mmCIF file of C-alpha atoms in Angstrom:
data_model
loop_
_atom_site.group_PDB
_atom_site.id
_atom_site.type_symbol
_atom_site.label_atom_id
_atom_site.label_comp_id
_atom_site.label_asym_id
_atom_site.label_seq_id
_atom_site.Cartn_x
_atom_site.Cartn_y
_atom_site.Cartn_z
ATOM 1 C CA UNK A 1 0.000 0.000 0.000
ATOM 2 C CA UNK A 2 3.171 2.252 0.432
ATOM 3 C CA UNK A 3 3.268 2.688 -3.092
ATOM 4 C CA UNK A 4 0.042 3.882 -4.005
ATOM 5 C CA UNK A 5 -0.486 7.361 -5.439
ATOM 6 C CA UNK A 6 -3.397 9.294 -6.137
ATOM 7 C CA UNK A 7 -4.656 12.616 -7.710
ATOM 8 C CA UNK A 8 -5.378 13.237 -11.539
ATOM 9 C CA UNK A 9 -1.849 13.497 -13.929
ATOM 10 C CA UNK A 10 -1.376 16.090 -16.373
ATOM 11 C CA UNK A 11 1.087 18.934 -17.265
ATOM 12 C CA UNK A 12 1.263 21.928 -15.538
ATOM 13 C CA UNK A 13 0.022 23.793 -18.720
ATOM 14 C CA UNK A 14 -2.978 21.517 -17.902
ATOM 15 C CA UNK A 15 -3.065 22.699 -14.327
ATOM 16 C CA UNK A 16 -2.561 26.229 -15.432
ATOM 17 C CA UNK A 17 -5.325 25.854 -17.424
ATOM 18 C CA UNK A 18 -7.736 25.346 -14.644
ATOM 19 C CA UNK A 19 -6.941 28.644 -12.720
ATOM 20 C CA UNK A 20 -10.087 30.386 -11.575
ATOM 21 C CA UNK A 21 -12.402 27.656 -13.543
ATOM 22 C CA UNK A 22 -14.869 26.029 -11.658
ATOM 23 C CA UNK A 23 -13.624 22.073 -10.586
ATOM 24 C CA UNK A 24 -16.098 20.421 -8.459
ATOM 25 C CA UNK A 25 -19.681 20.918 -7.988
ATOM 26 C CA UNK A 26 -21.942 18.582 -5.977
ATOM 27 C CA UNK A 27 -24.526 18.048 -3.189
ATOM 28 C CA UNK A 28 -23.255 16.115 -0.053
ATOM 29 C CA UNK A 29 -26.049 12.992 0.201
ATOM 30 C CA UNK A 30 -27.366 13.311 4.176
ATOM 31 C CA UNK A 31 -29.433 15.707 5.580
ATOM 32 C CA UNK A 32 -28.342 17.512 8.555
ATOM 33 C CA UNK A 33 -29.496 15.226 12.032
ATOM 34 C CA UNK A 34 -28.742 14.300 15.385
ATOM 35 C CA UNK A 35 -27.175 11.061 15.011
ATOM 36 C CA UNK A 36 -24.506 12.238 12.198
ATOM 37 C CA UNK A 37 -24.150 15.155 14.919
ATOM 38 C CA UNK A 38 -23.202 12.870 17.848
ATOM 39 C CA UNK A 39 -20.786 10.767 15.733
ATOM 40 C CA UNK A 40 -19.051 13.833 14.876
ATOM 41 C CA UNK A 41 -18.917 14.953 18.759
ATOM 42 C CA UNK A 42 -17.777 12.079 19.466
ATOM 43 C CA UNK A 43 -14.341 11.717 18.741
ATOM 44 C CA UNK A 44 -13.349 14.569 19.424
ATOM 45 C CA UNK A 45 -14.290 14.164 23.266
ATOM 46 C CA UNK A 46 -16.771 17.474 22.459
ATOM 47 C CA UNK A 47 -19.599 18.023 24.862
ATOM 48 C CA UNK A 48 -22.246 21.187 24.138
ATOM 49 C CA UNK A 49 -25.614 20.932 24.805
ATOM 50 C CA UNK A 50 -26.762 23.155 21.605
ATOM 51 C CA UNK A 51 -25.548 20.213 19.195
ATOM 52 C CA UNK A 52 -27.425 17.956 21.300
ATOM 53 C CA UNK A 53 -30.244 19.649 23.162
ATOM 54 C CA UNK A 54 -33.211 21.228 21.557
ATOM 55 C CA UNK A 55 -34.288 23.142 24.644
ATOM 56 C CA UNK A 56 -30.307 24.269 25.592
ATOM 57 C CA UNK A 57 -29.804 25.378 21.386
ATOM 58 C CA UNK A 58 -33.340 27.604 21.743
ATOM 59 C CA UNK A 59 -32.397 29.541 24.947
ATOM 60 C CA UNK A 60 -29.482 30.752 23.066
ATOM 61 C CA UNK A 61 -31.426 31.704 19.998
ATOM 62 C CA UNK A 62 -31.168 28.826 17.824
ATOM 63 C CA UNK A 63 -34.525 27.444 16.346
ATOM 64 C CA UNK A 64 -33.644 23.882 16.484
ATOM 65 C CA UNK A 65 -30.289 22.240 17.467
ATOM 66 C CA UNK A 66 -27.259 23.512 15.186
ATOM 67 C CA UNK A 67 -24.860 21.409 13.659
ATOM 68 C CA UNK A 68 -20.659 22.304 15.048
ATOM 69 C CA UNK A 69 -19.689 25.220 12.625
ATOM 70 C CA UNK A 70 -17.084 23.180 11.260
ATOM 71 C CA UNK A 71 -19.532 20.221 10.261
ATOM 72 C CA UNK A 72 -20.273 22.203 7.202
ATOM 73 C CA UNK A 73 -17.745 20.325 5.423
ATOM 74 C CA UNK A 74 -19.015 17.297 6.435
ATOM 75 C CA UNK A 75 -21.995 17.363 5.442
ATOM 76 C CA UNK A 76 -20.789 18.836 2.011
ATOM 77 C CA UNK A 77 -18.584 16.027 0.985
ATOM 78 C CA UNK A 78 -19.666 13.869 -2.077
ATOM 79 C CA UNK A 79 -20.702 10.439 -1.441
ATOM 80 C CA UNK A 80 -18.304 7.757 -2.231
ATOM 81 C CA UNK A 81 -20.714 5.441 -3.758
ATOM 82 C CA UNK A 82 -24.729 5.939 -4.771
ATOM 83 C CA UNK A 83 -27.032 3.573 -5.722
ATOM 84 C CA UNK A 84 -26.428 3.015 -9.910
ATOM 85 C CA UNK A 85 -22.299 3.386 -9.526
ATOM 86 C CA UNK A 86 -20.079 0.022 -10.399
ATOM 87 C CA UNK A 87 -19.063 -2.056 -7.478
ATOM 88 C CA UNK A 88 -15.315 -1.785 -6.105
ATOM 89 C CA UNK A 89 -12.967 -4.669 -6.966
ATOM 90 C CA UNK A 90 -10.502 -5.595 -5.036
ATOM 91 C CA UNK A 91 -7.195 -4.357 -7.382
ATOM 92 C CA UNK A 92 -9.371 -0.766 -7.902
ATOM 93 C CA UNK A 93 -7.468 1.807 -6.090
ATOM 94 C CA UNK A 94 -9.150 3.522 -2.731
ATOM 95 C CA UNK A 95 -11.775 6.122 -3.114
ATOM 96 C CA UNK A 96 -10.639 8.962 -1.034
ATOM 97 C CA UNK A 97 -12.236 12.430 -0.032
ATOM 98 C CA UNK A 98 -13.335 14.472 -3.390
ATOM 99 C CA UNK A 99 -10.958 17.396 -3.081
ATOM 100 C CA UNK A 100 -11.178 18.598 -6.714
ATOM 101 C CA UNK A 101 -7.591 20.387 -7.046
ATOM 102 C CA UNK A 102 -6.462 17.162 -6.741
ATOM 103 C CA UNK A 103 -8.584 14.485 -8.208
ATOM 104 C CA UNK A 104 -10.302 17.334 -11.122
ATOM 105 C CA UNK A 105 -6.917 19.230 -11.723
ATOM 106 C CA UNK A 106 -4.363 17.820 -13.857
ATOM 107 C CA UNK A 107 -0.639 17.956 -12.379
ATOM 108 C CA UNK A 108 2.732 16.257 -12.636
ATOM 109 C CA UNK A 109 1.832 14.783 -8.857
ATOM 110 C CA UNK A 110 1.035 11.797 -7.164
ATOM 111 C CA UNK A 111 1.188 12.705 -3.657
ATOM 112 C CA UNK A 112 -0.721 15.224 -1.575
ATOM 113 C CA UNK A 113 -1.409 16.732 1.474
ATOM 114 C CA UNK A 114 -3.500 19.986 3.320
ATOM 115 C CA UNK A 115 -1.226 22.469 4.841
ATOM 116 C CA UNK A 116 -3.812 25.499 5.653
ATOM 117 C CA UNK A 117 -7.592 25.954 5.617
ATOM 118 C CA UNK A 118 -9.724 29.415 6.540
ATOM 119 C CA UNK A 119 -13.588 29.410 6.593
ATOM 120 C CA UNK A 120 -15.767 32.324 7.058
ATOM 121 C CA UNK A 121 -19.367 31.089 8.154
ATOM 122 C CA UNK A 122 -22.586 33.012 7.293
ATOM 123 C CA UNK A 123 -25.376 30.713 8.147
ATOM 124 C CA UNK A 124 -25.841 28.167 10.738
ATOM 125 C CA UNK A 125 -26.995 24.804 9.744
ATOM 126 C CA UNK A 126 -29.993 22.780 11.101
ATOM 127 C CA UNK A 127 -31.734 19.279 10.702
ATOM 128 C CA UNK A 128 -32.943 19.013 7.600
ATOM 129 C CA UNK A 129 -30.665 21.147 6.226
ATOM 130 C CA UNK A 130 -28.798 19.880 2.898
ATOM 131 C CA UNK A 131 -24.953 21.037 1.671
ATOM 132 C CA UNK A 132 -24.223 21.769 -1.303
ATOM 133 C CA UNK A 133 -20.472 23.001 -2.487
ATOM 134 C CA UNK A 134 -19.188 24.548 -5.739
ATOM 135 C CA UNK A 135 -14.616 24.599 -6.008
ATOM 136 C CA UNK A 136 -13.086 26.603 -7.923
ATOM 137 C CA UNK A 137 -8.798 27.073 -8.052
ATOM 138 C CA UNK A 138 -7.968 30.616 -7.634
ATOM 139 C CA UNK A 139 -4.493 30.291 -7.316
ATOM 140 C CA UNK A 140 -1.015 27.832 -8.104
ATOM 141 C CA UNK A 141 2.083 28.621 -6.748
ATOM 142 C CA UNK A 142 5.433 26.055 -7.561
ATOM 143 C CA UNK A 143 7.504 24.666 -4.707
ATOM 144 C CA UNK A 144 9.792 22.728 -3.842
ATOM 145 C CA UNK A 145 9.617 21.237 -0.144
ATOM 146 C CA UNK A 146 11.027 18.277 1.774
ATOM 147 C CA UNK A 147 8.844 15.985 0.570
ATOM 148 C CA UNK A 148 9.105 16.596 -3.407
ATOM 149 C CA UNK A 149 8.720 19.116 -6.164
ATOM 150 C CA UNK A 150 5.289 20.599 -7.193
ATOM 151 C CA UNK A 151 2.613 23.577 -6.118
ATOM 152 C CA UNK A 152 0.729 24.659 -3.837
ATOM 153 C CA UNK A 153 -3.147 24.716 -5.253
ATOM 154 C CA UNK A 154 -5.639 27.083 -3.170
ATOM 155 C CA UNK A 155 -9.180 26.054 -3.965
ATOM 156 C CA UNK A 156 -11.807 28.342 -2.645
ATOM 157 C CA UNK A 157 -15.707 25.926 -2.032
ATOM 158 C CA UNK A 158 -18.623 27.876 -1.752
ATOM 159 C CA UNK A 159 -21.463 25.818 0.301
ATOM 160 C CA UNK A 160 -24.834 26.745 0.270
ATOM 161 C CA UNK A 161 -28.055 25.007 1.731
ATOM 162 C CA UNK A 162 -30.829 23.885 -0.578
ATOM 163 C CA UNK A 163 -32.807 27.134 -0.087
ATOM 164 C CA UNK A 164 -29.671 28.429 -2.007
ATOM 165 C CA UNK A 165 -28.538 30.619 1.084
ATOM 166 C CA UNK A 166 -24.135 30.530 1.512
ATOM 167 C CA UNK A 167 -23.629 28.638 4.748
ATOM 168 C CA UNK A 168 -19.924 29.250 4.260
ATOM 169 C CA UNK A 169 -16.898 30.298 2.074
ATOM 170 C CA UNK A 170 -13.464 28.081 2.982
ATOM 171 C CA UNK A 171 -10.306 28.258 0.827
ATOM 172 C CA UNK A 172 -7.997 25.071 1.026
ATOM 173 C CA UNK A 173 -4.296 24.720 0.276
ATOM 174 C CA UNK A 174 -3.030 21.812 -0.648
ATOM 175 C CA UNK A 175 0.538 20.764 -1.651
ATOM 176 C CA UNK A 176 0.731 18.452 -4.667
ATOM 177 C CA UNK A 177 3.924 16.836 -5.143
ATOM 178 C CA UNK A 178 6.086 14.051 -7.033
ATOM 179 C CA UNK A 179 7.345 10.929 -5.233
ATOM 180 C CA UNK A 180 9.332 8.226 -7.433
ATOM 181 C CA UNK A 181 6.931 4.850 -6.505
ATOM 182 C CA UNK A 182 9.189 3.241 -3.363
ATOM 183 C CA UNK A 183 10.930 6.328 -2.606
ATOM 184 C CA UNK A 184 9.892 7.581 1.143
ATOM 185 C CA UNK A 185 11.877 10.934 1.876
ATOM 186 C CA UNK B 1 -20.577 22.575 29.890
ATOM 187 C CA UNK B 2 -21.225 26.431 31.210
ATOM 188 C CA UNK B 3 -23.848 28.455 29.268
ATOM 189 C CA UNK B 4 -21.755 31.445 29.539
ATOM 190 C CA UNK B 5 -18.435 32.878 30.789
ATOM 191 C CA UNK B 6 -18.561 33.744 34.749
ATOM 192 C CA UNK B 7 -16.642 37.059 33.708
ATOM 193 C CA UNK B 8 -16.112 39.029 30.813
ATOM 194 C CA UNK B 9 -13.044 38.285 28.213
ATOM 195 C CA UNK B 10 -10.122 40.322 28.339
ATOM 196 C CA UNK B 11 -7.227 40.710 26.284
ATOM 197 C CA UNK B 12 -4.595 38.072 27.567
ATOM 198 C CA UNK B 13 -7.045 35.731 28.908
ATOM 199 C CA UNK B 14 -5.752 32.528 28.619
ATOM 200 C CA UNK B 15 -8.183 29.328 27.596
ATOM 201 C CA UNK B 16 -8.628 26.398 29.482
ATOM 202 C CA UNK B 17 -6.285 23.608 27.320
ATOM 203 C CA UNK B 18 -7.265 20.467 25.958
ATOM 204 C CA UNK B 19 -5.562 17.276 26.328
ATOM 205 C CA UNK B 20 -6.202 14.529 23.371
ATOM 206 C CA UNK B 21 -4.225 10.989 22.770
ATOM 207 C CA UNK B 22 -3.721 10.229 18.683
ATOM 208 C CA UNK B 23 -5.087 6.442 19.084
ATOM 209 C CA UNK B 24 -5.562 4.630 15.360
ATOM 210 C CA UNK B 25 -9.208 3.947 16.316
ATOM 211 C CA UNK B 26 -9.613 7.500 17.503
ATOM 212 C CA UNK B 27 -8.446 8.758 13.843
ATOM 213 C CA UNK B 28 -11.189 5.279 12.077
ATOM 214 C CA UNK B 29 -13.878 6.944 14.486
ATOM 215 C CA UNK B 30 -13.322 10.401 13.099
ATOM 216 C CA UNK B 31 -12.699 9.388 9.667
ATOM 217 C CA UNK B 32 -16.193 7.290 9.499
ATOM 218 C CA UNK B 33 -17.684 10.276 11.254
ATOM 219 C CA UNK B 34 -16.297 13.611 9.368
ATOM 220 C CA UNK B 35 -16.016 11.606 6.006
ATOM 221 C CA UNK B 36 -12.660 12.350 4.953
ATOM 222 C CA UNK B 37 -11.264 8.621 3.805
ATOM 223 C CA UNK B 38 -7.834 9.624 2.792
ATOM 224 C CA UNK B 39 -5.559 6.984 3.103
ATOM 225 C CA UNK B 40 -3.037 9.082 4.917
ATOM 226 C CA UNK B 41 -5.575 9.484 7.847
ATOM 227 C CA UNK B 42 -6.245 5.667 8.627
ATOM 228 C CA UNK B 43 -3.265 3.445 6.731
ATOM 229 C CA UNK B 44 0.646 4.513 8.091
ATOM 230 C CA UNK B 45 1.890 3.138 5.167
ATOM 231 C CA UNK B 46 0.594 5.559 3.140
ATOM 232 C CA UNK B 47 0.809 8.274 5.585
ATOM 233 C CA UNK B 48 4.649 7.591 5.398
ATOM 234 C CA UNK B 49 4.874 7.780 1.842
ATOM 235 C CA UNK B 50 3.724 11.264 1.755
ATOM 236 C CA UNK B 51 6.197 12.089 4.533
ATOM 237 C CA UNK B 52 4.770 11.585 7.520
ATOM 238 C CA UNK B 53 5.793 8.998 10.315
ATOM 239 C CA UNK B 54 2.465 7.078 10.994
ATOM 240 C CA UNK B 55 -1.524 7.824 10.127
ATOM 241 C CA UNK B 56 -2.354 11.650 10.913
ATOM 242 C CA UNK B 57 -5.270 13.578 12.017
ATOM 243 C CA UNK B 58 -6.681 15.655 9.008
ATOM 244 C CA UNK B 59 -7.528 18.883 8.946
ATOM 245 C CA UNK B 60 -11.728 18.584 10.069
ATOM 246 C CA UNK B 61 -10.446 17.027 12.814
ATOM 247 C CA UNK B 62 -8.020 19.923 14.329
ATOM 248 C CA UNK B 63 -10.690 22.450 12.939
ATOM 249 C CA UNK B 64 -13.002 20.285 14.983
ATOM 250 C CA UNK B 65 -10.916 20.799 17.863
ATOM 251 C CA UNK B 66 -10.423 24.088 17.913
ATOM 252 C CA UNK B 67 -13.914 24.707 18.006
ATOM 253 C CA UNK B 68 -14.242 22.635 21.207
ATOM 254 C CA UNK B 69 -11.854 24.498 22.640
ATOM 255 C CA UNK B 70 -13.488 27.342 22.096
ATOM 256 C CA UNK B 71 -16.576 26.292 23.352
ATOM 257 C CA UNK B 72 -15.868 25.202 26.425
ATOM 258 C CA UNK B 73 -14.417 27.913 27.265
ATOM 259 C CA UNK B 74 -16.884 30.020 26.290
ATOM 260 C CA UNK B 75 -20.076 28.277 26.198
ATOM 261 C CA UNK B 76 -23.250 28.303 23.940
ATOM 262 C CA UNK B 77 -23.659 32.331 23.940
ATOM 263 C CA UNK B 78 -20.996 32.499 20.784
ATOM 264 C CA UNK B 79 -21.097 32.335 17.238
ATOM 265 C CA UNK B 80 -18.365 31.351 14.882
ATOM 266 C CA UNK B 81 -17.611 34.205 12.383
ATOM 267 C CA UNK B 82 -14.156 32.581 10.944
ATOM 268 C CA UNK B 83 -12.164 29.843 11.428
ATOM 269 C CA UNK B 84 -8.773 30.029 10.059
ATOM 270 C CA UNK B 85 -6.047 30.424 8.641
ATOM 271 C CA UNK B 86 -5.038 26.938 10.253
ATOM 272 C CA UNK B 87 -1.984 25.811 9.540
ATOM 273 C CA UNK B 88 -0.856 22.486 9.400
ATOM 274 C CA UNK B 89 3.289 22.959 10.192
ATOM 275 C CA UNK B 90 3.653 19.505 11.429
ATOM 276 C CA UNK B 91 1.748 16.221 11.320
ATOM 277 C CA UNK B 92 -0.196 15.046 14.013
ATOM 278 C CA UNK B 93 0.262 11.282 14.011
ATOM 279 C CA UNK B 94 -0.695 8.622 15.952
ATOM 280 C CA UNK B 95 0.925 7.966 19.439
ATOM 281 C CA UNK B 96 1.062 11.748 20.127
ATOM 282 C CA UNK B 97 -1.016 13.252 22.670
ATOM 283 C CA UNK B 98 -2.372 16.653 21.776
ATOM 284 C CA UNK B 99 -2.404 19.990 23.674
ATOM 285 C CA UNK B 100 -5.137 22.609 22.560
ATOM 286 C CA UNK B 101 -4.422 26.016 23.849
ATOM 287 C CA UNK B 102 -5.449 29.571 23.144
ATOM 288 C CA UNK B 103 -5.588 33.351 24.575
ATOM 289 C CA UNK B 104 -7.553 36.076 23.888
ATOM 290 C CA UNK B 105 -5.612 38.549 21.599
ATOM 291 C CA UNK B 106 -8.445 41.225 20.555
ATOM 292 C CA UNK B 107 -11.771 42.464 21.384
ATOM 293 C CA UNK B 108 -13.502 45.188 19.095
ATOM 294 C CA UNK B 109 -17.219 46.178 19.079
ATOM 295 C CA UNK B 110 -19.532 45.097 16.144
ATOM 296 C CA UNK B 111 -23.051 46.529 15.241
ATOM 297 C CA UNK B 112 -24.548 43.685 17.367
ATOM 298 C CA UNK B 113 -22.200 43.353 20.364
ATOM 299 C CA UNK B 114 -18.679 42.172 20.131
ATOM 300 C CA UNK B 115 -15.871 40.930 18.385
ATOM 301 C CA UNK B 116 -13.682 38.534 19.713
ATOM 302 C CA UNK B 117 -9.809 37.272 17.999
ATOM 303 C CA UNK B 118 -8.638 34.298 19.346
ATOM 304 C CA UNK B 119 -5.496 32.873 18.721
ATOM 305 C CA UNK B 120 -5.475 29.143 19.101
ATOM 306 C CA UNK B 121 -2.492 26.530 18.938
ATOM 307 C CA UNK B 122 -1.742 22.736 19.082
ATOM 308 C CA UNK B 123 1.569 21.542 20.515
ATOM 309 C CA UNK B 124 2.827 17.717 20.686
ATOM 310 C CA UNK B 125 6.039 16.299 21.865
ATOM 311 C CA UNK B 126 7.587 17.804 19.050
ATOM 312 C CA UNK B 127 6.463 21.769 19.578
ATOM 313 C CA UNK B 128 3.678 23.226 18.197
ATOM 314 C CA UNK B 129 2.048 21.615 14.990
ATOM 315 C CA UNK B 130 -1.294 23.585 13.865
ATOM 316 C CA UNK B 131 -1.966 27.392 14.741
ATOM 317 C CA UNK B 132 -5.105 28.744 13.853
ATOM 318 C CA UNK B 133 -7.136 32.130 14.516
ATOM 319 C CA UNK B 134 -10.486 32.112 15.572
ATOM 320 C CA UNK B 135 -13.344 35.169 15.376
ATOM 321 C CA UNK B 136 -16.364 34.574 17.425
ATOM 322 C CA UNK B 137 -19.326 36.883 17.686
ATOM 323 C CA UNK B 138 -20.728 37.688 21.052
ATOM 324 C CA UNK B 139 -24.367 38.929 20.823
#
């Protein structure tokens, strides 16, 4: 498993190309509600009674319970597999998260990782509530790091709820680089 | 968990930490429920071919955490405004045991009460890994 690599090849013309183009558009398949709430919570050890607690979310001014802020990207990721897709065999590579300036964006890269995030929220999100998110890549900057040669890719995802109001705005860097297969550095 | 702060912020006020162990399952658990699958996150071999020494958190996770932090500090009377930028300087693998911290660094008025900036930091046995700024409205 060392050796696998992941994230759509291409040029950087090709990657160029994409600047300030929309790359990903989709609707995350669950609906806001308590149970995907408390799964959330619980790893992370995180006890608050508005996530969990009708009555404690409305004497605060919340209608209903409200999801974590930082669930909105939970509930905004793509599903990995929908009723009508092919079934996985066992030699397919693993479906990871769909971050689009990696798996929709052509580079000379087969390795990957985050390195900073900022999200400005607007709108809170309730049960019932569904997440939609559009990506675009706004900007590509080459580096060479540690790890390998390649760029730095910001995309900027704009989700929105079903009634088409912007829960939030987050821009995502990620560095895409090159690895020769075998080669750990 | 406190509805609300027994005093008012100041500038220099300092948050109460957060202590986390990095277990494998810990990371499964919050892949399955924040639905980010990359490999890196659950499989050390892969995490180590993209650098890193064993499976680390990803970034909902320590996003996720900062927000606790936040919150239990100061309660359910807050709203999130911004999040970020987080940085990700180091990996946060498994067999580390996480420190949240954070202080108070500004407090400005707003049209509907007040502004607060929080700056926010993790630190393993290796120094700090992830800074990130928080803004939180206070109605």
């Amino acid at each position: 498993m060392s050796d696998v690599g992941w994230g759509l090849w291409g040029s950087w013309e090709e990657t160029e190309a994409c600047l300030n183009t929309v790359v990903g558009e989709w609707w995350g398949p669950d609906p806001v509600e308590p149970g995907s709430i408390r799964r959330w919570l619980e790893p992370k050890e995180f006890d608050c009674a508005i996530h969990t607690d009708v009555g404690a979310a409305r004497a605060v001014g919340f209608p209903d319970l409200v999801a974590p802020a930082s669930m909105v990207f939970s509930y905004g990721v793509a599903p990995y597999w929908l009723p009508g897709d092919s079934s996985k065999s066992i030699d397919d590579e693993p479906t990871q998260i769909q971050i689009p300036v990696i798996f929709n964006v052509p580079a000379p890269c087969n390795k990957s990782f985050a390195t900073s995030m900022e999200v400005e929220f607007n709108e809170p999100l309730y049960p019932g509530d569904v997440v939609g998110c559009v990506s675009r890549l706004i900007d590509i900057q080459r580096k060479t790091l540690k790890v390998g040669p390649g760029a730095f890719l910001r995309q900027e995802d704009t989700y929105t709820k079903q009634s088409g109001e912007v829960i939030a705005v987050a821009n995502l860097d990620i560095f895409r680089f090159y690895v020769e297969q075998g080669v750990t550095k | 968990m406190t509805e609300k702060l027994a005093k008012a912020p100041a500038v220099g006020d300092v948050l109460p930490a957060i202590e986390i162990p990095i277990t494998l399952q810990r990371l499964v658990m919050e892949a399955g429920a924040n639905r980010d699958f990359s490999l890196m996150h659950h499989d050390s071999a892969v995490a180590q071919s993209a650098g890193a020494s064993a499976a680390f958190a990803n970034t909902f996770f320590l996003m996720g955490m900062f927000e606790r932090l936040v919150r239990n500090w100061a309660g359910s009377c807050i709203r999130f405004k911004k999040i970020g930028p987080l940085k990700m300087l180091n990996f946060n693998v498994v067999g580390d045991t996480l420190l949240f911290r954070g202080k108070v660094v500004a407090i400005d008025e707003v049209e509907r009460g007040e502004k607060w900036l929080l700056n926010l930091w993790c630190e393993s046995g290796r120094g700090q890994t992830t800074t990130c700024m928080v803004e939180v409205i206070k109605e």
